[in-house]
Amino acid sequence: MEIVKKIINGDRRAAAKLITLAENDFDKAEDILKELYSYTGNALVIGITGPPGAGKSTITDKLTKSLRKQGKTVGIIAIDPTSPFTGGALLGDRIRMQDLSTDPGVFIRSMGTRGHLGGLSQVTQAAVKILDALGKEVIFIETVGVGQAEVDIVKVADTVVLITMPGMGDDIQIIKAGIMEIGDIFVVNKADKEGCERLITEIEMMLDLNQNGQWRPPVLKTIATSDFGIQELEREIKHHLEYLKESGELEQRRRESAKKEIFDIIQEKWKEILADSVSNEFLNEIVTKVVKRDEDPYTAVKKISDILMYSYTQGGKK
Amino acid sequence: MKAKKIRVLVAKPGLDGHDRGAKVVARALRDAGMEVIYTGLRQTPRQIVETAIQEDVNVIGLSILSGAHTHLFPEIMRLLKENKAEDIIVIAGGVIPEEDIPELKKVGIAEIFTPGTDTRDIINFIKEKVK
Ligand SMILES: Nc1nc2c(ncn2[C@@H]2O[C@H](COP(=O)(O)OP(=O)(O)OP(=O)(O)O)[C@@H](O)[C@H]2O)c(=O)[nH]1
Ligand SMILES: [Mg+2]
């Protein structure tokens, strides 16, 4: 396929177009992604997450510059929320990465969440593969870590860096809500601000309570705007990668990630088949029956499933 | 899963340090349902074109106050061509003297919006052009 050849030969415009296609019309992108798949699996994927404004983009920028000095190529996928009301999004992460935009060894792509929850992680995984095939050796995924959906996205990463900052009052709350578990490395950024030490202590305490794996996440202090602590963060990322390899967890994680991807796609596919083959009227009728106790939900599901199976064997969606 | 979105790069070339106008436009486009990539101040033509390619935008909106448009805009158009990305629609806004407009249109700027333009006109123009 022409476009696949272009991408593996480093054509960034072809890569950019394929990411757009994956966002706009995944079914069409699939045919290309199928062929691209054998050229992927080489990149190291690092998730960067944390509350709004914690310094995720600034840290990604600094880490990238350092990696570039070592000759490594970098891809960055920066995800920002889409407004549920207008469907629009203001994607501003590049403001902190201005110097990177003309570096041929770096490719940055901003994405809106677009309200498709399962779909987003499917598209993100596709974007990672595209940048991987384009030859990027390290790929960062930046997401705002506020909801479960965003957390789900960075779960596909090999290493997750959780960035927070002092003085938010409830930042520790944000970390508690199911996000704590996914951090492999914790960073308290904006260490030039008051409350840094206290936040570190709180995180350390929580980590001690939640200790369950072999890897005890380190808690680092950074001032991203002045490079303070960036080298150590880089060292810890390397250290974590070594751990992943030695312990066999890297393979385990990649299995999990592949499994998640398969299930994400199955879910999306069946949702589409459902939307295409069962009319709203029919669904409404069934719901009415279930509410009136004329039918139980289990039988209703069986009926719908039969229709789905039939549609599927008949060639599925239109 | 089908959801086409119009993607717009709002860029601010030149050396002046004001981006209020650019931000107003960026927000208006977002509120009209578009994905707006905002890159901040003092972008060089190369940075703008490179960003537009990586972000695969449909439109580049240039905002300028410094009066350097007569050499910055043609340079952006030249770089787009060099990268075979001339299908990207380029529009501009800001303080641009009436007499410069024909020249800018000749190098390929699709439309120029002078100060006081209703953001709705910009939105309609983009929606009309990107189909
Ligand atoms: N004082 C101080 N400011 C910082 C530090 N790191 C980043 N900032 C500033 O904090 C603001 C937010 O930084 P970003 O890097 O955009 O943060 P982010 O987490 O990517 O933000 P979102 O993507 O909007 O969620 C910017 O104005 C940065 O300059 C730091 O260590 N100290
Ligand atoms: Mg950011």
Short mmCIF file of N, CA, C and O in Angstrom, two decimals, chain A residues 59 69-70 78 113 118 120 125 137 161 164 200 222-224 232 236 244 246 252 255 262 268 284-285 292 312:
data_model
loop_
_atom_site.label_atom_id
_atom_site.label_comp_id
_atom_site.label_asym_id
_atom_site.label_seq_id
_atom_site.Cartn_x
_atom_site.Cartn_y
_atom_site.Cartn_z
N ILE A 59 6.99 19.55 31.03
CA ILE A 59 7.87 18.42 31.34
C ILE A 59 8.10 17.57 30.09
O ILE A 59 9.24 17.14 29.82
N LYS A 69 18.93 15.24 22.44
CA LYS A 69 20.38 15.39 22.59
C LYS A 69 21.07 14.03 22.55
O LYS A 69 22.22 13.92 22.13
N GLN A 70 20.35 13.00 22.98
CA GLN A 70 20.92 11.65 22.93
C GLN A 70 20.66 10.98 21.58
O GLN A 70 20.88 9.78 21.42
N ALA A 78 -0.81 14.73 22.25
CA ALA A 78 -1.31 15.57 23.34
C ALA A 78 -2.83 15.65 23.26
O ALA A 78 -3.38 16.18 22.30
N THR A 113 -10.78 14.94 22.76
CA THR A 113 -11.35 13.66 23.22
C THR A 113 -12.60 13.29 22.41
O THR A 113 -12.98 12.13 22.34
N GLY A 118 -14.84 4.89 24.48
CA GLY A 118 -14.10 3.71 24.06
C GLY A 118 -13.30 4.03 22.81
O GLY A 118 -12.17 3.61 22.63
N LEU A 120 -11.92 6.76 21.89
CA LEU A 120 -10.72 7.58 22.06
C LEU A 120 -9.49 6.71 22.29
O LEU A 120 -8.43 6.95 21.73
N GLN A 125 -4.45 4.48 20.45
CA GLN A 125 -3.59 3.34 20.15
C GLN A 125 -3.18 3.33 18.68
O GLN A 125 -2.05 2.99 18.34
N GLU A 137 11.12 6.78 18.24
CA GLU A 137 11.60 5.76 19.18
C GLU A 137 10.97 5.85 20.56
O GLU A 137 10.80 4.86 21.26
N VAL A 161 3.88 8.41 34.02
CA VAL A 161 4.38 9.44 34.94
C VAL A 161 3.20 10.30 35.37
O VAL A 161 2.51 10.88 34.54
N THR A 164 1.84 16.12 39.46
CA THR A 164 0.93 16.96 40.22
C THR A 164 1.70 18.19 40.72
O THR A 164 2.88 18.35 40.45
N ILE A 200 4.57 15.92 48.91
CA ILE A 200 5.43 14.75 48.75
C ILE A 200 5.18 13.75 49.88
O ILE A 200 5.00 12.56 49.65
N THR A 222 10.24 18.45 40.86
CA THR A 222 10.78 19.16 39.68
C THR A 222 10.32 20.62 39.66
O THR A 222 9.32 20.98 40.25
N ILE A 223 11.12 21.43 38.98
CA ILE A 223 10.68 22.76 38.56
C ILE A 223 10.89 22.77 37.05
O ILE A 223 11.98 23.04 36.56
N ALA A 224 9.84 22.41 36.35
CA ALA A 224 9.98 22.15 34.91
C ALA A 224 10.47 23.37 34.15
O ALA A 224 11.26 23.25 33.22
N GLU A 232 16.82 13.75 36.74
CA GLU A 232 16.50 12.65 37.64
C GLU A 232 15.24 11.92 37.16
O GLU A 232 15.16 10.69 37.23
N GLU A 236 14.87 7.99 36.31
CA GLU A 236 13.86 7.10 36.88
C GLU A 236 13.05 6.39 35.79
O GLU A 236 12.64 5.25 35.96
N LEU A 244 10.96 -3.12 34.14
CA LEU A 244 9.91 -3.76 33.32
C LEU A 244 10.49 -4.94 32.56
O LEU A 244 9.89 -6.01 32.49
N GLU A 246 13.42 -6.63 33.15
CA GLU A 246 13.97 -7.70 33.98
C GLU A 246 12.90 -8.53 34.65
O GLU A 246 13.02 -9.75 34.78
N GLN A 252 4.11 -8.50 30.05
CA GLN A 252 2.80 -8.58 30.67
C GLN A 252 1.96 -7.34 30.31
O GLN A 252 0.80 -7.43 29.95
N ARG A 255 0.88 -7.33 26.75
CA ARG A 255 -0.25 -8.26 26.60
C ARG A 255 -1.55 -7.58 27.00
O ARG A 255 -2.56 -7.65 26.31
N ILE A 262 -8.04 -5.01 21.71
CA ILE A 262 -8.98 -5.91 21.06
C ILE A 262 -10.39 -5.70 21.60
O ILE A 262 -11.35 -5.55 20.85
N GLU A 268 -16.66 -1.21 20.21
CA GLU A 268 -17.06 -0.19 19.25
C GLU A 268 -17.80 -0.81 18.08
O GLU A 268 -18.81 -0.29 17.63
N ASN A 284 -37.28 1.11 22.00
CA ASN A 284 -38.24 1.77 22.89
C ASN A 284 -39.37 0.84 23.29
O ASN A 284 -39.78 0.81 24.43
N GLU A 285 -39.85 0.08 22.31
CA GLU A 285 -40.93 -0.88 22.58
C GLU A 285 -40.50 -1.86 23.65
O GLU A 285 -41.23 -2.13 24.60
N LYS A 292 -43.08 -2.22 32.10
CA LYS A 292 -44.42 -2.68 32.50
C LYS A 292 -44.43 -4.10 33.06
O LYS A 292 -45.47 -4.64 33.39
N TYR A 312 -25.03 -9.61 11.86
CA TYR A 312 -23.60 -9.83 11.71
C TYR A 312 -23.32 -10.87 10.62
O TYR A 312 -22.51 -10.66 9.73
#
